[in-house]
Amino acid sequence: MANESFRNRRNGFETVDEGFTKDKNNNSGWGKIVGIAVAVVVLIILVFNSTYQIREQEQAVLITFGKAQAVTEPGLHFKIPFVQKVKKVNTTIQGFAIGYNINSNEVLSEESLMITSDYNFVNVDFFVEYRYSDPVKAVYASADPVNILRNISQSCIRTVIGSYPVDDVLTTGKNEIQAAIKEMIMARLEQHNIGIQLVNITIQDSEPPTTEVMEAFKAVETAKQGKETALNNANKYRNEQMPNAQAKADGIIKDAEAQKTERINEATAQVARFNAMYEEYIKNPTITKQRMFYETMEEVLPDLKVLIESPSGDMQTFYPIESFVSLDTTGSVNSGTTDNNKAE
């Protein structure tokens, strides 16, 4: 065989079997290179597919033959390639808007327009904050838990807004409305149990739907402020006048109490005098009666002259006794005489 090859080369021919042998050796070399490259690629895929990283604000769901398990520890973790799958869940506080576009700040009337308990229309915008509380339920309990939360929030918002008058929605009742909506949403989420938790819900803005209505509400608000100002002024005036009025009332009460005490004392004294007089009357009724008559007449008719005549008629007495010296009409002093002497 070697001689034939030599002869063929000498005659300018090449042996077919030798060329075939060279090609076979070349193909074997390339096959080894490709095999090594494939093995390296497979090894790299296996290495990178067997680990996964959990960040600080993340949780993962490790799925093994359809069975889910929560992985909450941050850091590098291992899994079986092509057997176990990993789905990550962001546990930071996230949010979405209701009633407006959070990017363009454009009002969405189909979400913001609502009706109140007194049949008024109002535009109310909300911002909802939430976080995933259970990664397994967040992945498997529903296809889109955030959309479910949005629908629940819109339903609860309309229910609560429909139970309040428009004045409360626009002015003083916002905090109470927010608390009622939050409580209702949390109760609904607990019933659905989809692994998502409501953090907070706030009213961003509330206003009437048209310019005319807005102006009317502004007028109402101005009137309310005027009412509050008038009430404050009235309270101020009352606070200023109350001390003076209280002082006057105290003075009147003290005067009345003084008069009461005085009249009680006077009545007590009169009772004492009456009792003393009654005791004397019991002892000498006739004399006491006459004395009382004379004293009464003296008080009633102080200028009355009393003439007392003796039974014999020869003696008269005047009471009160006049002075023996009196002035006549001319102003001269004369000796006064009693009518008793004239009678003589």
Short mmCIF file of C-alpha atoms in Angstrom, two decimals:
data_model
loop_
_atom_site.label_atom_id
_atom_site.label_comp_id
_atom_site.label_asym_id
_atom_site.label_seq_id
_atom_site.Cartn_x
_atom_site.Cartn_y
_atom_site.Cartn_z
CA MET A 1 0.00 0.00 0.00
CA ALA A 2 2.88 2.23 0.79
CA ASN A 3 4.56 1.30 -2.50
CA GLU A 4 1.39 2.15 -4.45
CA SER A 5 1.17 5.47 -2.80
CA PHE A 6 4.77 6.22 -3.63
CA ARG A 7 4.21 5.15 -7.21
CA ASN A 8 1.11 7.28 -7.54
CA ARG A 9 2.88 10.33 -6.16
CA ARG A 10 5.73 9.75 -8.55
CA ASN A 11 3.34 9.53 -11.49
CA GLY A 12 1.55 12.74 -10.36
CA PHE A 13 -1.46 11.09 -8.73
CA GLU A 14 -2.71 11.22 -5.14
CA THR A 15 -4.07 8.31 -3.24
CA VAL A 16 -7.74 8.61 -2.50
CA ASP A 17 -7.61 6.83 0.85
CA GLU A 18 -4.94 9.21 2.16
CA GLY A 19 -7.06 12.27 1.42
CA PHE A 20 -9.98 10.69 3.10
CA THR A 21 -7.89 10.00 6.14
CA LYS A 22 -6.75 13.64 6.35
CA ASP A 23 -10.31 14.93 6.11
CA LYS A 24 -11.38 12.55 8.78
CA ASN A 25 -8.68 13.81 11.13
CA ASN A 26 -9.63 17.45 10.47
CA ASN A 27 -13.37 16.80 11.17
CA SER A 28 -12.50 15.04 14.41
CA GLY A 29 -10.59 18.13 15.62
CA TRP A 30 -13.42 20.52 14.86
CA GLY A 31 -15.93 18.20 16.55
CA LYS A 32 -13.91 18.26 19.72
CA ILE A 33 -13.79 22.06 19.70
CA VAL A 34 -17.53 22.34 19.14
CA GLY A 35 -18.22 19.82 21.88
CA ILE A 36 -16.05 21.70 24.32
CA ALA A 37 -17.76 24.98 23.41
CA VAL A 38 -21.22 23.46 23.86
CA ALA A 39 -20.17 21.98 27.19
CA VAL A 40 -18.87 25.37 28.35
CA VAL A 41 -22.07 27.11 27.27
CA VAL A 42 -24.19 24.49 29.01
CA LEU A 43 -22.05 24.81 32.12
CA ILE A 44 -22.40 28.58 32.10
CA ILE A 45 -26.17 28.30 31.67
CA LEU A 46 -26.37 25.82 34.52
CA VAL A 47 -24.25 28.01 36.78
CA PHE A 48 -26.21 31.19 36.11
CA ASN A 49 -29.57 29.41 36.16
CA SER A 50 -28.89 27.78 39.50
CA THR A 51 -28.58 31.02 41.50
CA TYR A 52 -30.76 34.05 42.03
CA GLN A 53 -30.37 37.29 43.97
CA ILE A 54 -32.97 38.80 46.35
CA ARG A 55 -32.58 42.48 47.10
CA GLU A 56 -33.39 44.22 50.37
CA GLN A 57 -36.85 45.39 49.26
CA GLU A 58 -37.81 42.17 47.50
CA GLN A 59 -39.26 38.77 48.30
CA ALA A 60 -39.28 35.70 46.06
CA VAL A 61 -41.54 32.77 45.37
CA LEU A 62 -39.66 29.51 44.69
CA ILE A 63 -41.75 27.09 42.64
CA THR A 64 -40.83 23.40 42.72
CA PHE A 65 -43.01 21.11 40.60
CA GLY A 66 -45.91 23.57 41.00
CA LYS A 67 -45.51 23.97 44.78
CA ALA A 68 -44.79 27.55 45.85
CA GLN A 69 -42.60 28.56 48.75
CA ALA A 70 -41.83 32.09 49.96
CA VAL A 71 -38.20 33.16 50.21
CA THR A 72 -37.85 36.35 52.24
CA GLU A 73 -34.14 36.45 53.16
CA PRO A 74 -32.17 38.91 51.01
CA GLY A 75 -28.95 37.74 49.37
CA LEU A 76 -27.77 34.99 46.98
CA HIS A 77 -29.85 31.79 46.80
CA PHE A 78 -29.57 28.54 44.84
CA LYS A 79 -32.16 26.60 42.87
CA ILE A 80 -32.27 23.50 40.72
CA PRO A 81 -32.03 24.56 37.07
CA PHE A 82 -34.99 23.72 34.83
CA VAL A 83 -36.79 22.22 37.85
CA GLN A 84 -37.33 25.19 40.15
CA LYS A 85 -38.58 28.60 39.04
CA VAL A 86 -38.38 31.93 40.87
CA LYS A 87 -40.77 34.88 40.76
CA LYS A 88 -39.79 38.05 42.57
CA VAL A 89 -42.17 40.48 44.27
CA ASN A 90 -41.37 44.12 45.11
CA THR A 91 -42.38 44.75 48.76
CA THR A 92 -41.79 48.51 48.78
CA ILE A 93 -44.73 50.90 49.15
CA GLN A 94 -46.19 51.60 45.73
CA GLY A 95 -49.18 53.60 44.59
CA PHE A 96 -51.61 54.55 41.85
CA ALA A 97 -53.99 57.43 41.22
CA ILE A 98 -57.77 57.37 40.92
CA GLY A 99 -59.45 60.23 39.08
CA TYR A 100 -56.41 61.61 37.28
CA ASN A 101 -53.39 60.51 35.24
CA ILE A 102 -50.37 60.43 37.51
CA ASN A 103 -47.98 61.20 34.63
CA SER A 104 -49.83 63.97 32.77
CA ASN A 105 -51.97 65.12 35.73
CA GLU A 106 -54.98 65.01 33.40
CA VAL A 107 -58.40 64.58 34.99
CA LEU A 108 -60.19 61.29 34.27
CA SER A 109 -63.85 62.17 34.53
CA GLU A 110 -65.07 58.58 34.38
CA GLU A 111 -63.20 57.92 37.65
CA SER A 112 -63.40 61.28 39.45
CA LEU A 113 -67.03 62.29 38.82
CA MET A 114 -69.26 61.18 41.73
CA ILE A 115 -72.62 61.99 43.30
CA THR A 116 -73.12 62.93 46.95
CA SER A 117 -75.93 62.15 49.37
CA ASP A 118 -77.66 65.48 48.62
CA TYR A 119 -77.61 64.70 44.86
CA ASN A 120 -74.77 67.03 43.91
CA PHE A 121 -71.98 66.15 41.50
CA VAL A 122 -68.35 66.53 42.55
CA ASN A 123 -64.92 65.65 41.14
CA VAL A 124 -62.73 63.87 43.69
CA ASP A 125 -59.18 62.60 43.09
CA PHE A 126 -57.48 59.96 45.25
CA PHE A 127 -54.04 58.43 45.60
CA VAL A 128 -53.80 54.85 46.87
CA GLU A 129 -50.66 53.45 48.52
CA TYR A 130 -50.18 49.69 48.87
CA ARG A 131 -47.58 46.97 49.39
CA TYR A 132 -47.41 43.19 48.90
CA SER A 133 -47.81 41.46 52.27
CA ASP A 134 -47.78 37.82 51.10
CA PRO A 135 -45.69 37.07 47.97
CA VAL A 136 -47.17 33.60 47.41
CA LYS A 137 -50.75 34.87 47.43
CA ALA A 138 -49.75 37.91 45.40
CA VAL A 139 -48.46 35.57 42.67
CA TYR A 140 -51.03 32.77 42.78
CA ALA A 141 -54.24 34.11 44.40
CA SER A 142 -55.08 36.34 41.43
CA ALA A 143 -53.79 37.26 38.00
CA ASP A 144 -53.61 41.01 38.76
CA PRO A 145 -53.94 41.92 42.47
CA VAL A 146 -53.27 45.61 41.81
CA ASN A 147 -56.21 45.82 39.41
CA ILE A 148 -58.40 44.11 42.00
CA LEU A 149 -57.30 46.69 44.57
CA ARG A 150 -58.12 49.49 42.12
CA ASN A 151 -61.64 48.13 41.51
CA ILE A 152 -62.26 47.65 45.24
CA SER A 153 -61.00 51.18 45.94
CA GLN A 154 -63.26 52.76 43.33
CA SER A 155 -66.28 50.87 44.66
CA CYS A 156 -65.60 51.87 48.27
CA ILE A 157 -64.90 55.48 47.30
CA ARG A 158 -68.21 55.86 45.51
CA THR A 159 -70.08 54.17 48.36
CA VAL A 160 -68.62 56.48 51.00
CA ILE A 161 -68.86 59.68 48.92
CA GLY A 162 -72.51 58.85 48.23
CA SER A 163 -73.23 58.85 51.97
CA TYR A 164 -71.89 62.38 52.66
CA PRO A 165 -73.26 65.79 51.64
CA VAL A 166 -71.30 67.85 49.17
CA ASP A 167 -70.19 70.40 51.81
CA ASP A 168 -68.40 67.70 53.78
CA VAL A 169 -66.71 66.32 50.66
CA LEU A 170 -65.41 69.75 49.63
CA THR A 171 -64.53 71.23 53.01
CA THR A 172 -64.64 69.84 56.53
CA GLY A 173 -65.30 66.11 56.08
CA LYS A 174 -62.23 64.99 54.13
CA ASN A 175 -60.41 63.34 57.03
CA GLU A 176 -63.51 61.46 58.12
CA ILE A 177 -64.20 60.36 54.54
CA GLN A 178 -60.63 59.11 54.06
CA ALA A 179 -60.81 57.09 57.28
CA ALA A 180 -64.14 55.52 56.30
CA ILE A 181 -62.86 54.59 52.82
CA LYS A 182 -59.66 53.08 54.22
CA GLU A 183 -61.55 50.97 56.73
CA MET A 184 -63.93 49.67 54.05
CA ILE A 185 -61.12 48.81 51.61
CA MET A 186 -59.16 46.94 54.29
CA ALA A 187 -62.26 44.89 55.16
CA ARG A 188 -62.78 43.99 51.49
CA LEU A 189 -59.11 43.02 51.02
CA GLU A 190 -59.30 40.79 54.06
CA GLN A 191 -62.24 38.98 52.48
CA HIS A 192 -60.45 38.50 49.12
CA ASN A 193 -57.08 37.60 50.73
CA ILE A 194 -54.96 38.30 47.62
CA GLY A 195 -51.68 39.05 49.41
CA ILE A 196 -51.83 42.84 48.99
CA GLN A 197 -52.12 45.37 51.82
CA LEU A 198 -53.52 48.91 51.77
CA VAL A 199 -51.10 51.39 53.35
CA ASN A 200 -53.03 54.64 52.93
CA ILE A 201 -55.54 56.47 50.75
CA THR A 202 -55.72 60.26 50.54
CA ILE A 203 -57.93 62.80 48.82
CA GLN A 204 -55.75 64.80 46.44
CA ASP A 205 -58.39 67.28 45.30
CA SER A 206 -62.15 67.81 45.38
CA GLU A 207 -64.07 70.43 43.44
CA PRO A 208 -67.41 71.00 41.69
CA PRO A 209 -67.59 69.74 38.10
CA THR A 210 -68.43 73.08 36.41
CA THR A 211 -67.30 76.69 36.72
CA GLU A 212 -70.79 77.91 37.68
CA VAL A 213 -71.10 75.35 40.43
CA MET A 214 -67.58 76.13 41.61
CA GLU A 215 -68.45 79.82 41.92
CA ALA A 216 -71.60 78.94 43.83
CA PHE A 217 -69.61 76.80 46.24
CA LYS A 218 -67.11 79.60 46.70
CA ALA A 219 -69.99 81.92 47.57
CA VAL A 220 -71.28 79.38 50.06
CA GLU A 221 -67.83 79.06 51.59
CA THR A 222 -67.58 82.86 51.85
CA ALA A 223 -70.95 82.95 53.59
CA LYS A 224 -69.79 80.26 56.01
CA GLN A 225 -66.69 82.26 56.81
CA GLY A 226 -68.87 85.33 57.39
CA LYS A 227 -71.04 83.26 59.70
CA GLU A 228 -68.03 82.12 61.66
CA THR A 229 -66.77 85.72 61.90
CA ALA A 230 -70.14 86.90 63.21
CA LEU A 231 -70.21 84.09 65.74
CA ASN A 232 -66.72 84.94 66.89
CA ASN A 233 -67.64 88.60 67.29
CA ALA A 234 -70.79 87.66 69.21
CA ASN A 235 -68.81 85.39 71.49
CA LYS A 236 -66.26 88.16 72.05
CA TYR A 237 -69.02 90.64 72.95
CA ARG A 238 -70.60 88.08 75.26
CA ASN A 239 -67.30 87.47 77.00
CA GLU A 240 -66.85 91.22 77.46
CA GLN A 241 -70.36 91.81 78.81
CA MET A 242 -70.70 88.75 81.00
CA PRO A 243 -68.43 90.01 83.83
CA ASN A 244 -70.32 93.32 84.09
CA ALA A 245 -73.68 91.61 83.96
CA GLN A 246 -72.52 89.09 86.54
CA ALA A 247 -71.31 91.89 88.82
CA LYS A 248 -74.66 93.68 88.52
CA ALA A 249 -76.52 90.47 89.19
CA ASP A 250 -74.38 89.83 92.27
CA GLY A 251 -75.08 93.37 93.50
CA ILE A 252 -78.83 92.95 93.02
CA ILE A 253 -78.76 89.61 94.82
CA LYS A 254 -76.80 91.09 97.73
CA ASP A 255 -79.21 94.06 98.00
CA ALA A 256 -82.14 91.68 97.95
CA GLU A 257 -80.55 89.56 100.64
CA ALA A 258 -79.90 92.69 102.74
CA GLN A 259 -83.53 93.80 102.34
CA LYS A 260 -84.67 90.31 103.17
CA THR A 261 -82.62 90.30 106.37
CA GLU A 262 -83.82 93.79 107.29
CA ARG A 263 -87.46 92.90 106.79
CA ILE A 264 -87.10 89.68 108.69
CA ASN A 265 -85.53 91.54 111.60
CA GLU A 266 -88.24 94.21 111.45
CA ALA A 267 -90.97 91.59 111.38
CA THR A 268 -89.31 89.77 114.27
CA ALA A 269 -89.24 93.03 116.26
CA GLN A 270 -92.87 93.75 115.48
CA VAL A 271 -93.80 90.27 116.59
CA ALA A 272 -91.88 90.82 119.83
CA ARG A 273 -93.64 94.16 120.43
CA PHE A 274 -97.00 92.65 119.66
CA ASN A 275 -96.37 89.78 122.06
CA ALA A 276 -95.30 92.23 124.80
CA MET A 277 -98.33 94.40 124.13
CA TYR A 278 -100.56 91.37 124.16
CA GLU A 279 -99.24 90.38 127.58
CA GLU A 280 -100.04 93.87 128.90
CA TYR A 281 -103.44 93.70 127.26
CA ILE A 282 -104.19 90.46 129.07
CA LYS A 283 -103.32 92.06 132.36
CA ASN A 284 -105.33 95.32 131.88
CA PRO A 285 -107.49 95.14 128.76
CA THR A 286 -109.39 98.43 129.20
CA ILE A 287 -106.42 100.61 130.06
CA THR A 288 -104.30 99.08 127.35
CA LYS A 289 -107.03 99.52 124.80
CA GLN A 290 -107.47 103.21 125.67
CA ARG A 291 -103.72 103.81 125.58
CA MET A 292 -103.47 102.14 122.21
CA PHE A 293 -106.34 104.30 120.96
CA TYR A 294 -104.73 107.51 122.11
CA GLU A 295 -101.33 106.56 120.71
CA THR A 296 -102.87 105.66 117.41
CA MET A 297 -104.78 108.93 117.20
CA GLU A 298 -101.63 110.82 118.07
CA GLU A 299 -99.85 109.15 115.17
CA VAL A 300 -102.73 109.64 112.75
CA LEU A 301 -103.58 113.21 113.83
CA PRO A 302 -100.45 114.70 115.34
CA ASP A 303 -102.00 118.25 115.70
CA LEU A 304 -105.17 117.02 117.42
CA LYS A 305 -105.98 118.65 120.75
CA VAL A 306 -107.61 116.44 123.27
CA LEU A 307 -109.96 117.95 125.79
CA ILE A 308 -110.53 116.03 128.98
CA GLU A 309 -113.36 117.30 131.17
CA SER A 310 -113.95 116.19 134.68
CA PRO A 311 -117.25 114.59 135.55
CA SER A 312 -118.24 117.67 137.59
CA GLY A 313 -117.61 119.94 134.64
CA ASP A 314 -115.43 122.38 136.52
CA MET A 315 -112.10 121.23 135.20
CA GLN A 316 -110.79 120.84 131.66
CA THR A 317 -107.44 119.67 130.44
CA PHE A 318 -105.85 120.07 127.00
CA TYR A 319 -103.40 117.64 125.46
CA PRO A 320 -100.84 118.41 124.38
CA ILE A 321 -100.40 121.21 126.91
CA GLU A 322 -99.73 124.51 125.21
CA SER A 323 -97.12 126.95 126.35
CA PHE A 324 -98.26 129.71 128.72
CA VAL A 325 -96.37 132.21 126.58
CA SER A 326 -97.47 132.63 123.00
CA LEU A 327 -97.27 135.23 120.26
CA ASP A 328 -100.35 137.20 119.21
CA THR A 329 -101.03 138.51 115.76
CA THR A 330 -99.17 141.79 116.47
CA GLY A 331 -96.06 140.03 117.50
CA SER A 332 -96.27 141.13 121.16
CA VAL A 333 -95.75 138.69 123.95
CA ASN A 334 -98.79 138.14 126.14
CA SER A 335 -99.42 135.93 129.01
CA GLY A 336 -101.17 132.89 127.81
CA THR A 337 -104.26 131.77 129.68
CA THR A 338 -105.95 128.50 129.53
CA ASP A 339 -109.44 128.04 128.41
CA ASN A 340 -110.02 126.67 131.84
CA ASN A 341 -109.55 130.22 133.33
CA LYS A 342 -111.75 131.72 130.61
CA ALA A 343 -114.46 129.39 131.54
CA GLU A 344 -114.19 130.57 135.09
#
